[in-house]
Coordinates of C-alpha atoms in Angstrom, one line a residue:
M1 CA 69.4 84.5 146.6
A2 CA 72.7 86.9 147.7
N3 CA 75.8 87.5 146.1
L4 CA 78.4 84.7 144.0
A5 CA 81.8 84.6 143.5
A6 CA 84.2 81.9 141.7
A7 CA 88.2 81.8 141.7
Y8 CA 90.5 80.3 139.7
W9 CA 94.6 80.4 141.4
G10 CA 95.8 78.4 138.7
H11 CA 98.0 80.5 135.7
D12 CA 96.2 83.3 134.7
S13 CA 94.4 83.3 137.8
S14 CA 91.4 85.3 138.4
I15 CA 88.0 85.8 140.4
C16 CA 84.6 87.0 138.5
F17 CA 81.5 88.2 140.6
Y18 CA 78.1 88.0 140.6
N19 CA 76.1 91.4 141.8
D20 CA 72.8 89.5 142.6
Q21 CA 71.5 93.3 143.1
S22 CA 72.4 94.8 139.3
K23 CA 72.3 91.3 137.4
T24 CA 75.6 91.7 136.5
F25 CA 78.6 90.4 136.2
H26 CA 82.4 91.6 136.8
V27 CA 86.0 90.0 136.2
I28 CA 89.3 90.6 138.1
E29 CA 92.3 89.5 136.7
I30 CA 94.8 89.0 139.1
E31 CA 97.6 89.7 136.7
K32 CA 96.0 93.0 136.0
L33 CA 95.7 93.7 139.5
T34 CA 99.7 92.8 140.1
G35 CA 101.6 93.6 137.2
I36 CA 102.9 90.2 136.6
K37 CA 101.9 88.7 133.3
H38 CA 100.2 85.0 134.3
Y39 CA 99.7 85.4 137.5
R40 CA 100.1 81.9 139.1
G41 CA 98.0 82.2 142.4
H42 CA 98.6 78.6 143.2
A43 CA 102.7 79.3 143.3
R44 CA 102.1 81.9 145.8
Y45 CA 100.4 80.8 148.4
E46 CA 101.9 83.4 150.6
E47 CA 100.1 86.0 148.8
Q48 CA 96.8 84.3 149.1
K49 CA 95.2 86.5 151.8
E50 CA 96.6 89.7 150.3
I51 CA 95.4 89.5 147.1
L52 CA 91.9 88.8 148.2
E53 CA 91.9 91.5 150.5
R54 CA 92.8 93.5 147.5
C55 CA 90.3 92.3 144.9
L56 CA 87.9 92.6 148.3
K57 CA 88.3 96.3 147.8
V58 CA 88.3 96.8 144.2
S59 CA 84.8 94.4 144.2
E60 CA 83.2 97.0 147.0
E61 CA 84.8 100.4 146.0
D62 CA 84.7 99.9 141.9
F63 CA 81.5 97.1 141.3
G64 CA 79.6 98.5 144.8
I65 CA 78.9 95.1 145.7
E66 CA 78.5 94.3 149.4
N67 CA 80.9 91.8 150.8
D68 CA 77.6 89.2 151.4
Y69 CA 78.1 86.3 149.2
D70 CA 75.8 82.9 149.6
V71 CA 78.9 81.0 147.6
F72 CA 82.5 80.9 146.9
I73 CA 83.3 78.5 144.3
V74 CA 86.9 77.9 144.1
G75 CA 88.8 75.4 140.9
S76 CA 90.4 72.5 141.4
D77 CA 94.3 71.9 141.2
I78 CA 94.9 69.8 138.5
H79 CA 97.4 67.5 141.0
E80 CA 94.8 66.8 143.6
Q81 CA 96.8 64.6 145.0
I82 CA 99.6 66.6 145.7
N83 CA 97.7 70.2 146.0
P84 CA 93.5 69.5 146.2
L85 CA 92.8 73.5 146.0
C86 CA 95.1 76.2 144.4
L87 CA 92.7 78.7 146.2
D88 CA 92.6 77.7 150.3
P89 CA 89.0 78.1 151.3
D90 CA 89.7 78.9 154.8
I91 CA 91.7 82.2 154.0
V92 CA 88.7 82.9 151.8
K93 CA 86.3 82.9 154.8
Q94 CA 88.9 84.9 156.6
V95 CA 88.5 87.9 153.8
F96 CA 84.6 87.1 152.4
N97 CA 81.8 86.9 154.5
V98 CA 80.8 84.2 152.4
R99 CA 78.1 80.9 154.2
E100 CA 79.9 78.2 151.9
T101 CA 82.8 77.3 149.8
T102 CA 82.9 74.9 147.7
T103 CA 85.0 73.5 144.8
H104 CA 84.7 73.0 141.3
H105 CA 86.0 70.2 139.8
R106 CA 86.7 69.8 135.8
H107 CA 88.6 72.3 134.5
H108 CA 86.8 71.6 130.6
A109 CA 83.2 72.0 131.7
A110 CA 84.0 75.7 133.2
H111 CA 85.5 76.5 130.2
A112 CA 82.5 74.9 128.2
W113 CA 79.9 76.9 130.0
G114 CA 81.4 80.3 130.1
A115 CA 81.9 79.9 126.2
Y116 CA 78.3 79.0 125.8
A117 CA 77.0 81.6 127.7
Q118 CA 78.1 84.3 126.0
S119 CA 77.4 82.4 122.6
P120 CA 74.6 83.4 120.4
W121 CA 72.9 79.5 120.7
V122 CA 72.4 79.7 124.8
T123 CA 68.3 78.8 124.0
K124 CA 69.2 76.6 120.7
R125 CA 71.4 73.5 120.4
C126 CA 75.2 73.4 119.4
T127 CA 78.3 71.9 120.2
V128 CA 81.3 73.2 121.9
F129 CA 85.0 72.7 121.8
T130 CA 86.8 73.2 124.2
H131 CA 90.7 72.0 124.1
D132 CA 94.3 73.0 125.6
A133 CA 97.3 72.1 127.2
G134 CA 95.3 70.1 129.8
G135 CA 93.5 70.2 133.2
D136 CA 91.6 68.0 135.7
D137 CA 89.7 66.4 133.7
G138 CA 92.1 66.2 130.6
H139 CA 93.0 67.9 127.4
T140 CA 89.7 67.7 125.2
H141 CA 86.3 67.7 124.8
I142 CA 82.9 67.6 123.1
W143 CA 79.7 69.3 124.8
R144 CA 76.5 68.8 123.3
A145 CA 74.6 72.2 124.6
D146 CA 70.9 72.1 124.7
S147 CA 68.7 74.5 126.7
K148 CA 71.2 75.5 129.5
R149 CA 72.6 71.9 130.0
L150 CA 75.5 70.9 128.8
L151 CA 76.7 66.9 128.5
S152 CA 80.6 65.6 127.6
L153 CA 80.3 63.2 125.2
D154 CA 83.9 63.0 124.8
K155 CA 86.8 63.2 126.7
V156 CA 90.7 63.2 125.6
N157 CA 93.5 62.4 129.0
Y158 CA 96.8 61.9 128.2
D159 CA 97.7 58.4 128.5
R160 CA 99.9 57.2 125.7
T161 CA 99.7 53.4 127.4
T162 CA 95.2 53.5 126.6
Y163 CA 95.7 54.1 123.1
G164 CA 98.9 52.2 122.2
Y165 CA 100.0 54.5 119.2
I166 CA 100.7 58.4 119.5
D167 CA 97.7 60.0 120.0
T168 CA 97.3 63.7 118.5
R169 CA 94.4 64.8 120.3
F170 CA 96.3 66.1 122.7
F171 CA 96.8 69.7 120.6
G172 CA 97.6 72.2 123.7
R173 CA 100.1 70.1 125.2
N174 CA 101.6 69.3 121.8
Y175 CA 101.9 72.7 120.6
N176 CA 103.5 73.8 123.3
I177 CA 106.3 71.2 123.3
S178 CA 107.2 70.9 119.5
S179 CA 106.8 74.9 119.7
G180 CA 109.5 74.8 122.9
L181 CA 111.7 72.3 121.6
G182 CA 111.6 73.2 117.4
C183 CA 111.9 77.1 117.4
Q184 CA 115.0 77.5 119.5
N185 CA 115.5 81.5 119.0
M186 CA 111.9 82.5 119.5
V187 CA 112.3 80.6 123.2
G188 CA 115.6 82.2 124.2
V189 CA 113.5 85.0 124.3
T190 CA 110.6 84.4 125.6
P191 CA 110.5 83.5 129.9
N192 CA 106.8 82.8 129.9
P193 CA 106.2 79.5 128.3
L194 CA 102.5 80.6 127.7
D195 CA 103.7 83.0 125.1
M196 CA 105.1 80.7 123.2
A197 CA 102.6 79.6 121.3
G198 CA 101.5 83.2 119.9
K199 CA 105.3 84.1 118.6
V200 CA 105.5 80.2 116.7
M201 CA 102.0 80.9 115.3
G202 CA 102.9 84.3 114.1
A203 CA 106.3 83.2 112.4
S204 CA 104.9 80.5 110.7
A205 CA 103.8 82.6 107.9
Y206 CA 107.3 83.7 107.0
G207 CA 107.7 79.3 106.9
D208 CA 106.7 76.8 104.4
H209 CA 105.1 73.5 105.9
M210 CA 106.4 71.5 102.8
S211 CA 110.1 72.3 103.3
Y212 CA 112.3 69.5 104.7
F213 CA 112.0 71.3 108.2
G214 CA 108.3 71.5 108.0
H215 CA 108.1 67.9 108.2
C216 CA 110.2 68.4 111.1
G217 CA 107.8 70.3 112.7
K218 CA 105.1 68.7 112.2
G219 CA 106.5 65.1 113.8
L220 CA 107.5 66.9 116.4
L221 CA 103.9 68.0 116.5
N222 CA 103.6 65.0 116.3
E223 CA 105.7 63.5 118.8
D224 CA 107.9 61.2 116.5
E225 CA 110.5 60.1 119.1
E226 CA 113.4 60.2 116.1
I227 CA 112.8 63.6 114.9
T228 CA 112.3 64.9 118.2
E229 CA 115.6 63.5 119.2
A230 CA 117.3 64.7 116.5
I231 CA 116.6 68.3 117.2
N232 CA 116.6 68.0 121.1
P233 CA 118.0 65.0 122.1
S234 CA 118.1 65.3 125.7
F235 CA 114.2 66.3 126.3
P236 CA 113.2 62.2 126.6
W237 CA 116.3 62.5 129.3
F238 CA 114.6 65.9 130.7
R239 CA 110.5 64.3 130.1
R240 CA 110.9 61.4 132.5
Q241 CA 112.5 64.0 134.8
Y242 CA 109.7 66.1 134.7
M243 CA 107.4 63.4 135.1
K244 CA 108.7 62.1 138.5
S245 CA 106.8 61.8 141.3
E246 CA 107.7 63.1 145.5
Q247 CA 108.6 58.8 146.1
G248 CA 110.9 58.7 142.7
L249 CA 112.8 62.2 143.6
V250 CA 113.8 61.1 146.7
R251 CA 114.6 58.0 145.5
D252 CA 117.0 59.4 142.9
N253 CA 118.2 61.7 145.7
I254 CA 116.8 65.0 143.5
M255 CA 116.7 67.4 146.3
R256 CA 117.9 71.2 146.8
Y257 CA 119.8 72.2 150.1
G258 CA 117.9 69.1 151.3
R259 CA 114.3 70.3 150.5
T260 CA 112.2 67.2 148.8
F261 CA 109.2 67.9 146.2
S262 CA 106.3 67.0 145.5
S263 CA 106.7 66.7 141.8
G264 CA 109.1 66.4 139.1
K265 CA 107.9 69.9 137.7
E266 CA 107.9 71.5 141.4
W267 CA 111.8 70.6 141.3
W268 CA 112.3 72.0 138.1
V269 CA 109.9 75.1 138.4
D270 CA 112.2 75.5 142.0
N271 CA 115.5 75.3 140.6
Q272 CA 115.0 77.1 137.4
A273 CA 112.7 80.2 137.8
D274 CA 113.3 83.3 138.9
S275 CA 109.4 83.6 139.9
P276 CA 106.6 81.3 139.5
E277 CA 105.6 83.1 135.9
E278 CA 109.3 82.6 134.2
H279 CA 110.3 79.1 134.0
N280 CA 110.4 78.4 130.8
Y281 CA 112.7 75.1 130.3
F282 CA 112.9 75.0 127.5
Q283 CA 115.2 78.1 127.3
M284 CA 117.8 74.5 128.8
F285 CA 118.2 72.9 125.5
I286 CA 120.2 73.8 122.9
S287 CA 119.7 72.3 119.7
P288 CA 122.6 70.5 117.9
L289 CA 120.6 71.8 115.0
Q290 CA 121.8 75.3 115.7
L291 CA 119.0 76.4 112.9
T292 CA 118.4 79.5 111.6
W293 CA 115.9 82.1 111.9
E294 CA 114.5 81.0 108.5
E295 CA 114.5 77.1 108.9
E296 CA 112.8 78.2 112.2
C297 CA 110.1 79.6 110.9
D298 CA 109.5 76.7 108.6
V299 CA 109.1 74.1 111.3
A300 CA 106.7 76.7 113.3
A301 CA 104.6 76.3 110.1
G302 CA 105.0 72.7 109.8
I303 CA 103.6 72.9 113.5
Q304 CA 101.3 75.3 113.1
R305 CA 100.1 73.0 109.8
Q306 CA 100.0 69.8 111.6
H307 CA 98.2 71.2 114.2
E308 CA 95.1 72.6 112.2
D309 CA 95.2 69.0 109.9
N310 CA 95.1 67.1 113.6
V311 CA 92.1 69.5 115.0
L312 CA 90.1 69.2 112.1
E313 CA 90.5 65.3 111.7
Y314 CA 89.6 64.6 115.2
L315 CA 86.3 67.3 114.6
Q316 CA 85.6 65.2 111.8
T317 CA 85.4 61.9 113.3
P318 CA 82.2 60.0 112.6
R319 CA 80.8 60.1 116.2
V320 CA 81.8 64.2 116.4
W321 CA 81.3 64.9 113.1
D322 CA 77.3 63.5 113.6
E323 CA 77.3 65.6 117.3
I324 CA 78.1 69.1 115.2
V325 CA 75.7 68.2 112.0
R326 CA 72.9 67.0 114.8
N327 CA 73.0 70.5 116.5
G328 CA 72.8 72.5 113.3
K329 CA 76.3 73.2 112.4
R330 CA 77.2 75.4 115.3
L331 CA 79.9 75.4 117.4
V332 CA 81.5 77.3 120.2
I333 CA 85.3 76.7 121.0
S334 CA 87.1 77.6 124.1
G335 CA 90.1 76.0 126.3
G336 CA 93.5 77.9 125.4
C337 CA 93.9 76.4 121.5
G338 CA 90.8 78.7 120.7
L339 CA 93.3 82.0 120.9
N340 CA 94.9 79.9 117.5
I341 CA 93.1 81.9 114.9
L342 CA 94.5 79.8 112.0
T343 CA 92.8 77.0 113.1
N344 CA 89.5 78.3 114.2
T345 CA 89.3 79.7 110.5
R346 CA 90.1 76.8 108.8
I347 CA 87.4 75.2 111.1
Q348 CA 85.2 77.6 110.0
D349 CA 85.8 77.9 106.5
E350 CA 85.9 74.5 105.5
L351 CA 84.2 72.6 107.5
G352 CA 81.2 74.8 106.9
L353 CA 80.3 75.6 110.7
E354 CA 78.9 78.8 112.9
V355 CA 81.7 79.0 115.1
F356 CA 81.7 81.8 117.6
V357 CA 85.1 81.9 120.1
P358 CA 84.1 84.3 123.5
P359 CA 87.5 86.7 124.3
D360 CA 87.9 85.0 127.2
V361 CA 88.8 81.6 126.0
N362 CA 92.3 80.8 128.2
D363 CA 92.1 80.2 132.3
G364 CA 91.3 83.6 133.1
G365 CA 88.0 82.6 132.1
L366 CA 86.7 79.7 134.4
P367 CA 85.7 81.5 137.2
F368 CA 82.9 82.6 135.0
G369 CA 82.1 79.5 133.6
M370 CA 82.1 78.1 137.5
L371 CA 79.1 80.6 138.0
C372 CA 77.2 79.8 134.8
K373 CA 76.9 76.2 135.5
Y374 CA 76.3 76.6 139.3
M375 CA 73.1 79.2 138.4
A376 CA 72.2 76.8 135.7
V377 CA 72.0 73.6 138.2
N378 CA 70.6 76.3 140.4
G379 CA 67.6 77.6 137.7
M380 CA 68.6 80.8 137.0
S381 CA 69.0 82.5 134.2
E382 CA 70.6 85.3 134.6
F383 CA 73.8 84.6 132.2
E384 CA 71.8 83.7 129.1
G385 CA 73.6 85.6 126.0
V386 CA 75.4 87.7 128.3
D387 CA 78.5 89.7 126.6
I388 CA 80.9 90.7 129.5
R389 CA 84.1 92.1 127.1
Y390 CA 84.4 95.0 129.1
A391 CA 83.6 93.3 132.6
G392 CA 87.3 93.7 134.0
Q393 CA 88.0 96.8 136.9
P394 CA 88.2 100.0 136.3
I395 CA 91.8 102.2 135.9
Q396 CA 92.9 101.5 139.7
D397 CA 95.0 105.0 140.4
M398 CA 92.4 107.2 138.6
E399 CA 93.5 109.9 140.8
L400 CA 96.2 110.4 138.4
L401 CA 94.2 112.5 136.3
D402 CA 94.8 115.6 138.1
V403 CA 98.2 115.4 138.7
H404 CA 99.7 115.9 135.7
K405 CA 98.8 118.4 133.1
S406 CA 96.5 117.6 130.7
T407 CA 94.9 119.0 127.6
I408 CA 91.4 118.2 127.2
I409 CA 90.6 117.5 123.1
T410 CA 87.6 116.7 120.6
L411 CA 87.4 113.5 119.4
E412 CA 87.9 115.4 115.7
Q413 CA 91.0 116.6 117.4
L414 CA 91.9 113.0 118.1
A415 CA 91.4 111.4 114.7
D416 CA 93.8 114.3 113.5
L417 CA 96.2 112.9 115.7
L418 CA 96.2 109.9 114.6
K419 CA 96.0 110.8 111.1
D420 CA 99.3 112.9 111.4
D421 CA 101.5 109.3 112.4
N422 CA 100.9 109.8 116.2
I423 CA 101.3 106.4 118.0
L424 CA 98.7 106.9 121.3
G425 CA 97.8 104.8 124.3
L426 CA 93.8 104.7 124.9
V427 CA 92.4 104.1 128.1
Q428 CA 88.9 104.4 129.1
G429 CA 86.0 102.7 131.5
T430 CA 86.9 99.0 132.2
S431 CA 89.4 96.2 131.1
E432 CA 88.3 93.4 128.5
V433 CA 88.4 89.9 129.3
G434 CA 90.5 87.7 128.2
P435 CA 94.6 88.3 126.7
R436 CA 93.6 91.0 124.1
A437 CA 92.7 94.6 124.0
L438 CA 89.3 95.9 122.5
G439 CA 90.0 99.6 122.8
N440 CA 89.5 100.2 126.7
R441 CA 92.9 99.6 127.1
S442 CA 94.6 99.8 123.4
I443 CA 97.6 101.2 121.8
I444 CA 96.1 102.3 118.3
C445 CA 97.8 104.8 115.3
D446 CA 97.0 104.8 111.5
P447 CA 98.4 102.0 109.8
K448 CA 99.4 104.0 106.6
G449 CA 102.5 103.7 106.1
W450 CA 105.1 101.1 105.7
D451 CA 107.3 102.1 108.8
K452 CA 104.3 102.0 110.9
K453 CA 104.4 98.3 112.3
D454 CA 108.0 98.9 113.2
K455 CA 107.4 101.7 115.2
V456 CA 105.0 100.6 117.3
N457 CA 106.7 96.8 117.9
I458 CA 109.6 99.6 119.0
V459 CA 107.1 101.2 121.4
K460 CA 106.0 97.6 122.5
C461 CA 109.9 95.9 122.7
R462 CA 108.4 93.1 120.9
E463 CA 109.9 91.0 117.9
N464 CA 109.2 92.8 114.6
Y465 CA 107.3 89.6 112.9
R466 CA 104.6 89.5 114.7
P467 CA 101.8 90.8 113.2
F468 CA 99.1 93.7 114.5
A469 CA 94.5 93.5 114.3
P470 CA 92.8 96.1 112.7
M471 CA 89.9 97.7 114.2
V472 CA 87.2 98.8 112.0
R473 CA 82.8 99.6 112.3
Q474 CA 80.9 96.6 111.6
E475 CA 79.6 97.6 108.4
D476 CA 82.8 98.7 107.4
A477 CA 84.8 95.2 107.6
H478 CA 83.3 93.6 104.1
I479 CA 84.7 96.7 102.1
Y480 CA 88.6 96.1 103.2
F481 CA 88.1 92.6 103.6
E482 CA 87.5 89.0 102.8
A483 CA 85.6 86.5 105.2
T484 CA 83.6 84.2 105.1
S485 CA 81.2 85.5 108.3
Y486 CA 81.4 89.4 109.5
D487 CA 79.4 88.9 112.8
N488 CA 82.1 86.9 114.5
L489 CA 84.7 89.1 114.7
E490 CA 84.5 91.2 117.7
Y491 CA 87.0 89.6 119.4
M492 CA 89.7 89.0 116.9
N493 CA 89.7 85.3 116.8
F494 CA 89.4 84.9 113.4
S495 CA 92.3 85.2 110.3
V496 CA 90.9 87.1 107.0
K497 CA 91.6 88.1 103.6
T498 CA 92.8 92.3 103.2
R499 CA 91.3 92.9 100.1
E500 CA 93.9 93.4 97.2
E501 CA 93.0 97.0 96.8
Y502 CA 94.1 97.8 100.4
K503 CA 97.0 96.2 101.2
E504 CA 99.2 98.9 100.7
E505 CA 97.0 101.3 102.5
L506 CA 96.7 98.6 105.4
A507 CA 100.4 96.9 105.0
A508 CA 101.1 97.6 109.0
V509 CA 98.1 95.4 110.2
T510 CA 98.6 92.4 107.2
H511 CA 100.2 89.8 107.9
V512 CA 103.0 88.6 105.3
D513 CA 100.6 86.3 104.4
G514 CA 98.4 88.9 103.0
T515 CA 95.6 88.3 106.3
A516 CA 94.1 90.4 109.0
R517 CA 93.0 89.8 112.5
V518 CA 90.0 92.1 112.6
Q519 CA 88.4 93.5 115.5
S520 CA 84.8 94.6 114.0
V521 CA 83.4 97.2 116.0
T522 CA 79.4 98.5 116.4
R523 CA 78.1 101.3 118.7
K524 CA 76.8 99.3 121.2
S525 CA 79.9 97.8 122.0
N526 CA 82.3 100.6 122.0
A527 CA 81.0 103.8 121.1
L528 CA 84.0 105.8 121.4
V529 CA 85.8 103.6 119.2
Y530 CA 83.5 103.5 117.0
D531 CA 82.9 107.2 116.3
L532 CA 86.6 108.1 116.5
L533 CA 86.8 105.3 113.1
S534 CA 83.7 107.4 111.8
A535 CA 85.9 110.2 112.3
C536 CA 89.3 108.3 110.8
G537 CA 87.1 107.0 107.5
G538 CA 88.0 103.7 107.8
V539 CA 90.7 101.4 109.8
L540 CA 92.9 101.6 112.4
L541 CA 95.5 99.5 113.7
N542 CA 94.8 98.1 117.4
T543 CA 97.2 95.9 120.1
S544 CA 97.2 96.0 123.7
F545 CA 98.2 98.5 125.8
N546 CA 101.7 96.9 127.6
V547 CA 105.3 96.1 126.6
R548 CA 106.8 93.0 126.4
G549 CA 106.6 90.9 129.5
K550 CA 104.1 92.9 131.2
P551 CA 100.4 92.4 131.3
I552 CA 97.8 94.7 129.8
L553 CA 98.1 97.4 131.8
N554 CA 95.2 99.2 134.1
T555 CA 96.7 101.6 136.0
L556 CA 98.0 105.3 134.7
K557 CA 101.1 104.9 136.7
E558 CA 101.9 102.4 134.4
A559 CA 100.6 104.0 131.2
F560 CA 102.5 107.2 132.4
E561 CA 105.7 104.9 132.3
V562 CA 105.2 103.6 128.7
L563 CA 105.0 107.1 128.1
E564 CA 108.0 108.3 129.2
E565 CA 110.2 105.3 128.4
T566 CA 109.9 104.2 124.6
A567 CA 108.3 105.8 121.7
L568 CA 104.9 106.4 122.3
D569 CA 103.4 109.8 121.5
G570 CA 100.8 110.0 123.7
V571 CA 98.3 109.1 125.8
V572 CA 94.4 109.3 126.1
V573 CA 91.9 109.1 129.3
Y574 CA 88.2 109.2 128.4
H575 CA 86.9 109.7 131.6
D576 CA 83.7 111.5 132.8
E577 CA 83.3 112.2 129.0
K578 CA 86.2 114.1 128.5
L579 CA 89.4 112.9 126.4
H580 CA 92.4 114.0 128.3
Y581 CA 95.3 114.0 126.0
F582 CA 98.8 113.8 127.9
T583 CA 102.4 113.8 126.1
S584 CA 105.4 113.0 127.8
E585 CA 106.1 116.9 127.6
L586 CA 103.4 117.9 130.2
L587 CA 104.1 115.0 132.8

């Protein structure tokens, strides 16, 4: 069998390659290729060939894959009656030498297969739980996984008339809508709606879910029409316009410069957005309540708490819970809602489950899942228990390493720079997959100091209420943090408690509620970071190497721009077993 490839071309577009010669997977996240966060390939049709040609070049030159493919799998679009494919297979054939193109249907199946393949239970029975804001096969699924087979046991579509009541199982959709309606201050500085949920989750720790506005947040999440109309009375009208068909738009003479649109959503995006990625229509709404920051935090706390309660209630419904118990109480989580670390933690702690969440639960992980399903159907076993956390592409312009003057330093000198309170960008190897930096495209610093969090937020140009993650050697995690399990903290997908005696020392990585989103590190997973933690003697702050509105960077040009334009103290590039240290004075 020759090489394989799969692509998803919605938001967070990406391509996953399988190199048949080396038996390895490689991922190109298009946002890191273009510098456009949450890149939406389906809305940039005219760029398809150019982007594919760039991906082909990376696959050949950096991944060493010959342009010879048995199959290229294209992910389906949610609106198949309007736009059958997000990526045109004819354009694929113009760029890639491929014998067959095929379409992968079932968005959640790709989420499930990709997460299951990375889990420690590929050869055992487990349950897979996928939930997000929606795909071509609904919003929520429960899967039985058994010996490389996945069977969908429960599926939730958005159709309120089916159930006759407000259904609370549209977890991602309801979280996004309630956040957009109830947290206007946060929405106002968030061009891309995909970034809202993380901000609301962070702000929820500052609020009280039992307060009046906390109850309003709960009502928003559960689609209470009275509360929704009180907080944002124009939303019901907007929803009717947004859901209109092409015929409805024509009937109501809704067009632009004589142009008709295939859906209400397309019309709103075209009218409002400067780019396909930045169409946060919630910025149009102005709540008559004009909530204060503190009141919005209460709304956020209510949204977050009700989301957690709804998810836990769903998992404990008899049919779902019986399946989880039958499969050894082992649960794999994927889909965009898998990024909600507070919910993941409650699932693990309160339900007494072993829980695994991979690093690429967002839609950028779909192509890997498509390939895993294809391999399973065709009897291939190469995906079993595979670790793709660093399967991304290498730095695109490493030639700049020799253009600017740098200082070669030792690991001990790097540790000393961190101990001296320098905030540094760290670049090494291939990029991480998924939305979180795990030490290869990171900003790091010593977490000690009451003002360190504020300094890093200034570097990243982001809101000061948002938390940062600590990185720690896996064997040391129990010293600083209290957790139900220390075996699943490598991807920052769970919230643990900072031990009381270390809260002051680790103030920069401890959230206002006393929790931390730990990344544990082993020598096998990341040798440089592991040795650096050993040299620093404890914990480091780790956040993604980017600034607000930009994806995690993947060029030295971007790294040097951050160095010159922000308060970052230096950039360290580990290449050819040497640590190259750059400062703004040397550029």
